[in-house]
Amino acid sequence: MTRCGLMPSEIKTCSQFSRKLKGYEEFLQKNAVSYDVIRGLITTNSTVREIALAQIASGVRFDTSDLRTVRRGVADSKLTEFQYQARASKKAMLDAARRRSAETVQEFQCDAVALLEKVAALPTATTRSSTSRQMAEIAQDAARPLPVFETIAGSDHPREGEQRRRHR
């Protein structure tokens, strides 16, 4: 629902502006601060707001990414050294896991393509013994990427010899 062409969230922002940024109207206009930054200044705490306004006053270009940086800096300053190091370690581990995950998926895709090419290369009309030999080789090749597949897609799929349950 809109009133006067504004969404309710925008009306709330306008009403908070007069309370939280009172006296800064000309300053924000003079420094051509974007609407997104103004919204961010309204929603943030007073410490972050003061630091951000000081940076804007220094004349540097200031956008929402700079506001995020200020918020992160204020939040970091409240952490103990141990908490800061723990968070940095967690971030490093997550980044390493993402990289390793991407490499693992890439390796699996290569193995899967090679396996599918072998299946596609099976002759259509041959003797049973040569086909069964090739099928055994394919099954052996398929067993190698299985642990990687289970890591990526989970291991709750039916194994050889198990019946797949139908959902009705």
PDB file of C-alpha atoms in Angstrom:
ATOM      1  CA  MET A   1       0.000   0.000   0.000  1.00  0.00           C
ATOM      2  CA  THR A   2       1.296   3.472  -0.776  1.00  0.00           C
ATOM      3  CA  ARG A   3       0.527   6.869   0.595  1.00  0.00           C
ATOM      4  CA  CYS A   4       1.449   9.989  -1.314  1.00  0.00           C
ATOM      5  CA  GLY A   5       3.353   7.754  -3.744  1.00  0.00           C
ATOM      6  CA  LEU A   6       5.576   6.329  -0.995  1.00  0.00           C
ATOM      7  CA  MET A   7       5.795   2.782   0.294  1.00  0.00           C
ATOM      8  CA  PRO A   8       5.274   2.318   4.067  1.00  0.00           C
ATOM      9  CA  SER A   9       8.987   1.545   4.527  1.00  0.00           C
ATOM     10  CA  GLU A  10       9.873   4.832   2.814  1.00  0.00           C
ATOM     11  CA  ILE A  11       7.439   6.741   5.039  1.00  0.00           C
ATOM     12  CA  LYS A  12       9.129   5.185   8.077  1.00  0.00           C
ATOM     13  CA  THR A  13      12.545   6.211   6.724  1.00  0.00           C
ATOM     14  CA  CYS A  14      11.355   9.789   6.222  1.00  0.00           C
ATOM     15  CA  SER A  15       9.970   9.982   9.740  1.00  0.00           C
ATOM     16  CA  GLN A  16      13.180   8.614  11.250  1.00  0.00           C
ATOM     17  CA  PHE A  17      15.306  11.012   9.210  1.00  0.00           C
ATOM     18  CA  SER A  18      14.012  14.024  11.118  1.00  0.00           C
ATOM     19  CA  ARG A  19      14.838  12.332  14.418  1.00  0.00           C
ATOM     20  CA  LYS A  20      18.201  10.715  13.671  1.00  0.00           C
ATOM     21  CA  LEU A  21      19.758  13.118  11.177  1.00  0.00           C
ATOM     22  CA  LYS A  22      18.230  16.391  12.326  1.00  0.00           C
ATOM     23  CA  GLY A  23      20.539  19.279  11.543  1.00  0.00           C
ATOM     24  CA  TYR A  24      22.440  17.404   8.826  1.00  0.00           C
ATOM     25  CA  GLU A  25      19.988  18.155   6.009  1.00  0.00           C
ATOM     26  CA  GLU A  26      22.127  20.815   4.283  1.00  0.00           C
ATOM     27  CA  PHE A  27      25.326  18.897   4.968  1.00  0.00           C
ATOM     28  CA  LEU A  28      23.961  15.747   3.290  1.00  0.00           C
ATOM     29  CA  GLN A  29      22.610  17.759   0.373  1.00  0.00           C
ATOM     30  CA  LYS A  30      25.884  19.691  -0.061  1.00  0.00           C
ATOM     31  CA  ASN A  31      27.898  16.450  -0.112  1.00  0.00           C
ATOM     32  CA  ALA A  32      25.431  14.766  -2.498  1.00  0.00           C
ATOM     33  CA  VAL A  33      24.929  11.736  -0.262  1.00  0.00           C
ATOM     34  CA  SER A  34      22.893   9.061  -1.986  1.00  0.00           C
ATOM     35  CA  TYR A  35      19.493   7.960  -0.735  1.00  0.00           C
ATOM     36  CA  ASP A  36      20.808   4.453   0.010  1.00  0.00           C
ATOM     37  CA  VAL A  37      23.543   5.878   2.243  1.00  0.00           C
ATOM     38  CA  ILE A  38      21.007   8.105   4.008  1.00  0.00           C
ATOM     39  CA  ARG A  39      18.802   5.062   4.629  1.00  0.00           C
ATOM     40  CA  GLY A  40      21.842   3.226   5.974  1.00  0.00           C
ATOM     41  CA  LEU A  41      22.713   6.144   8.263  1.00  0.00           C
ATOM     42  CA  ILE A  42      19.179   6.142   9.618  1.00  0.00           C
ATOM     43  CA  THR A  43      19.140   2.425  10.372  1.00  0.00           C
ATOM     44  CA  THR A  44      22.587   2.209  11.947  1.00  0.00           C
ATOM     45  CA  ASN A  45      23.639   2.979  15.511  1.00  0.00           C
ATOM     46  CA  SER A  46      24.911   6.387  16.607  1.00  0.00           C
ATOM     47  CA  THR A  47      28.608   5.383  16.771  1.00  0.00           C
ATOM     48  CA  VAL A  48      28.639   4.194  13.179  1.00  0.00           C
ATOM     49  CA  ARG A  49      26.587   7.203  12.123  1.00  0.00           C
ATOM     50  CA  GLU A  50      29.087   9.646  13.693  1.00  0.00           C
ATOM     51  CA  ILE A  51      32.079   7.942  12.084  1.00  0.00           C
ATOM     52  CA  ALA A  52      30.344   7.836   8.687  1.00  0.00           C
ATOM     53  CA  LEU A  53      29.352  11.513   8.883  1.00  0.00           C
ATOM     54  CA  ALA A  54      32.943  12.402   9.779  1.00  0.00           C
ATOM     55  CA  GLN A  55      34.198  10.527   6.728  1.00  0.00           C
ATOM     56  CA  ILE A  56      31.635  12.242   4.524  1.00  0.00           C
ATOM     57  CA  ALA A  57      32.719  15.608   5.956  1.00  0.00           C
ATOM     58  CA  SER A  58      36.340  14.882   5.011  1.00  0.00           C
ATOM     59  CA  GLY A  59      35.228  15.053   1.390  1.00  0.00           C
ATOM     60  CA  VAL A  60      35.859  11.468   0.331  1.00  0.00           C
ATOM     61  CA  ARG A  61      33.354   9.656  -1.836  1.00  0.00           C
ATOM     62  CA  PHE A  62      31.132   7.620   0.479  1.00  0.00           C
ATOM     63  CA  ASP A  63      28.755   4.866  -0.573  1.00  0.00           C
ATOM     64  CA  THR A  64      26.983   1.880   0.966  1.00  0.00           C
ATOM     65  CA  SER A  65      30.092  -0.322   0.820  1.00  0.00           C
ATOM     66  CA  ASP A  66      31.945   2.283   2.893  1.00  0.00           C
ATOM     67  CA  LEU A  67      29.088   2.246   5.394  1.00  0.00           C
ATOM     68  CA  ARG A  68      29.365  -1.552   5.627  1.00  0.00           C
ATOM     69  CA  THR A  69      33.096  -1.183   6.246  1.00  0.00           C
ATOM     70  CA  VAL A  70      32.470   1.295   9.066  1.00  0.00           C
ATOM     71  CA  ARG A  71      29.854  -1.014  10.595  1.00  0.00           C
ATOM     72  CA  ARG A  72      32.249  -3.958  10.409  1.00  0.00           C
ATOM     73  CA  GLY A  73      35.045  -1.879  11.950  1.00  0.00           C
ATOM     74  CA  VAL A  74      32.859  -0.799  14.873  1.00  0.00           C
ATOM     75  CA  ALA A  75      31.697  -4.386  15.400  1.00  0.00           C
ATOM     76  CA  ASP A  76      35.316  -5.623  15.257  1.00  0.00           C
ATOM     77  CA  SER A  77      36.435  -3.071  17.819  1.00  0.00           C
ATOM     78  CA  LYS A  78      33.940  -4.549  20.291  1.00  0.00           C
ATOM     79  CA  LEU A  79      35.392  -8.064  19.927  1.00  0.00           C
ATOM     80  CA  THR A  80      38.124  -9.474  22.116  1.00  0.00           C
ATOM     81  CA  GLU A  81      41.336 -10.531  20.402  1.00  0.00           C
ATOM     82  CA  PHE A  82      40.336 -14.194  20.764  1.00  0.00           C
ATOM     83  CA  GLN A  83      36.883 -13.588  19.229  1.00  0.00           C
ATOM     84  CA  TYR A  84      38.417 -11.617  16.369  1.00  0.00           C
ATOM     85  CA  GLN A  85      40.971 -14.382  15.654  1.00  0.00           C
ATOM     86  CA  ALA A  86      38.269 -17.067  15.906  1.00  0.00           C
ATOM     87  CA  ARG A  87      36.113 -15.234  13.382  1.00  0.00           C
ATOM     88  CA  ALA A  88      39.073 -14.726  11.048  1.00  0.00           C
ATOM     89  CA  SER A  89      39.968 -18.434  11.323  1.00  0.00           C
ATOM     90  CA  LYS A  90      36.381 -19.443  10.614  1.00  0.00           C
ATOM     91  CA  LYS A  91      36.296 -17.211   7.536  1.00  0.00           C
ATOM     92  CA  ALA A  92      39.608 -18.641   6.297  1.00  0.00           C
ATOM     93  CA  MET A  93      38.362 -22.202   6.787  1.00  0.00           C
ATOM     94  CA  LEU A  94      35.111 -21.461   4.950  1.00  0.00           C
ATOM     95  CA  ASP A  95      37.016 -19.890   2.056  1.00  0.00           C
ATOM     96  CA  ALA A  96      39.341 -22.900   1.850  1.00  0.00           C
ATOM     97  CA  ALA A  97      36.364 -25.282   1.996  1.00  0.00           C
ATOM     98  CA  ARG A  98      34.642 -23.397  -0.842  1.00  0.00           C
ATOM     99  CA  ARG A  99      37.766 -23.571  -2.984  1.00  0.00           C
ATOM    100  CA  ARG A 100      38.258 -27.279  -2.223  1.00  0.00           C
ATOM    101  CA  SER A 101      34.587 -27.948  -2.890  1.00  0.00           C
ATOM    102  CA  ALA A 102      34.783 -26.305  -6.311  1.00  0.00           C
ATOM    103  CA  GLU A 103      37.891 -28.349  -7.162  1.00  0.00           C
ATOM    104  CA  THR A 104      36.215 -31.571  -5.995  1.00  0.00           C
ATOM    105  CA  VAL A 105      33.098 -30.905  -8.062  1.00  0.00           C
ATOM    106  CA  GLN A 106      35.259 -30.149 -11.107  1.00  0.00           C
ATOM    107  CA  GLU A 107      37.184 -33.433 -10.671  1.00  0.00           C
ATOM    108  CA  PHE A 108      33.917 -35.335 -10.247  1.00  0.00           C
ATOM    109  CA  GLN A 109      32.475 -33.765 -13.400  1.00  0.00           C
ATOM    110  CA  CYS A 110      35.521 -34.868 -15.388  1.00  0.00           C
ATOM    111  CA  ASP A 111      35.242 -38.431 -14.013  1.00  0.00           C
ATOM    112  CA  ALA A 112      31.500 -38.508 -14.723  1.00  0.00           C
ATOM    113  CA  VAL A 113      31.982 -37.313 -18.306  1.00  0.00           C
ATOM    114  CA  ALA A 114      34.650 -39.972 -18.903  1.00  0.00           C
ATOM    115  CA  LEU A 115      32.344 -42.613 -17.448  1.00  0.00           C
ATOM    116  CA  LEU A 116      29.400 -41.496 -19.588  1.00  0.00           C
ATOM    117  CA  GLU A 117      31.600 -41.548 -22.685  1.00  0.00           C
ATOM    118  CA  LYS A 118      32.491 -45.197 -21.931  1.00  0.00           C
ATOM    119  CA  VAL A 119      28.811 -46.058 -21.517  1.00  0.00           C
ATOM    120  CA  ALA A 120      27.948 -44.283 -24.763  1.00  0.00           C
ATOM    121  CA  ALA A 121      30.756 -46.143 -26.559  1.00  0.00           C
ATOM    122  CA  LEU A 122      29.257 -49.539 -25.699  1.00  0.00           C
ATOM    123  CA  PRO A 123      28.423 -51.381 -28.867  1.00  0.00           C
ATOM    124  CA  THR A 124      24.750 -52.027 -29.412  1.00  0.00           C
ATOM    125  CA  ALA A 125      24.929 -55.504 -30.947  1.00  0.00           C
ATOM    126  CA  THR A 126      27.814 -57.631 -29.672  1.00  0.00           C
ATOM    127  CA  THR A 127      28.306 -60.863 -27.893  1.00  0.00           C
ATOM    128  CA  ARG A 128      27.321 -61.089 -24.255  1.00  0.00           C
ATOM    129  CA  SER A 129      30.842 -61.865 -23.042  1.00  0.00           C
ATOM    130  CA  SER A 130      32.452 -58.745 -24.512  1.00  0.00           C
ATOM    131  CA  THR A 131      29.603 -56.530 -23.262  1.00  0.00           C
ATOM    132  CA  SER A 132      29.759 -58.028 -19.780  1.00  0.00           C
ATOM    133  CA  ARG A 133      33.529 -57.465 -19.709  1.00  0.00           C
ATOM    134  CA  GLN A 134      33.027 -53.819 -20.672  1.00  0.00           C
ATOM    135  CA  MET A 135      30.211 -53.438 -18.138  1.00  0.00           C
ATOM    136  CA  ALA A 136      32.452 -54.827 -15.389  1.00  0.00           C
ATOM    137  CA  GLU A 137      35.127 -52.309 -16.345  1.00  0.00           C
ATOM    138  CA  ILE A 138      32.563 -49.490 -16.297  1.00  0.00           C
ATOM    139  CA  ALA A 139      31.274 -50.614 -12.899  1.00  0.00           C
ATOM    140  CA  GLN A 140      34.842 -50.607 -11.567  1.00  0.00           C
ATOM    141  CA  ASP A 141      35.405 -47.121 -12.993  1.00  0.00           C
ATOM    142  CA  ALA A 142      32.118 -45.932 -11.475  1.00  0.00           C
ATOM    143  CA  ALA A 143      33.169 -47.106  -8.005  1.00  0.00           C
ATOM    144  CA  ARG A 144      36.104 -44.653  -7.934  1.00  0.00           C
ATOM    145  CA  PRO A 145      34.096 -41.383  -8.030  1.00  0.00           C
ATOM    146  CA  LEU A 146      31.317 -42.773  -5.791  1.00  0.00           C
ATOM    147  CA  PRO A 147      32.763 -41.376  -2.502  1.00  0.00           C
ATOM    148  CA  VAL A 148      33.077 -37.950  -4.128  1.00  0.00           C
ATOM    149  CA  PHE A 149      29.516 -38.205  -5.431  1.00  0.00           C
ATOM    150  CA  GLU A 150      28.285 -39.067  -1.934  1.00  0.00           C
ATOM    151  CA  THR A 151      30.165 -36.101  -0.511  1.00  0.00           C
ATOM    152  CA  ILE A 152      28.555 -33.777  -3.040  1.00  0.00           C
ATOM    153  CA  ALA A 153      25.042 -35.232  -3.309  1.00  0.00           C
ATOM    154  CA  GLY A 154      24.644 -37.208  -0.095  1.00  0.00           C
ATOM    155  CA  SER A 155      24.635 -40.931   0.506  1.00  0.00           C
ATOM    156  CA  ASP A 156      20.903 -41.579   0.837  1.00  0.00           C
ATOM    157  CA  HIS A 157      20.595 -43.161  -2.607  1.00  0.00           C
ATOM    158  CA  PRO A 158      19.845 -46.877  -3.068  1.00  0.00           C
ATOM    159  CA  ARG A 159      22.859 -49.170  -3.340  1.00  0.00           C
ATOM    160  CA  GLU A 160      23.270 -51.955  -5.858  1.00  0.00           C
ATOM    161  CA  GLY A 161      20.710 -54.643  -5.107  1.00  0.00           C
ATOM    162  CA  GLU A 162      18.505 -52.367  -3.002  1.00  0.00           C
ATOM    163  CA  GLN A 163      15.048 -51.534  -4.253  1.00  0.00           C
ATOM    164  CA  ARG A 164      14.105 -47.936  -4.740  1.00  0.00           C
ATOM    165  CA  ARG A 165      10.969 -47.074  -2.788  1.00  0.00           C
ATOM    166  CA  ARG A 166       8.259 -45.376  -4.725  1.00  0.00           C
ATOM    167  CA  HIS A 167       6.379 -42.488  -3.224  1.00  0.00           C
ATOM    168  CA  ARG A 168       2.696 -42.748  -4.001  1.00  0.00           C
TER     169      ARG A 168
END
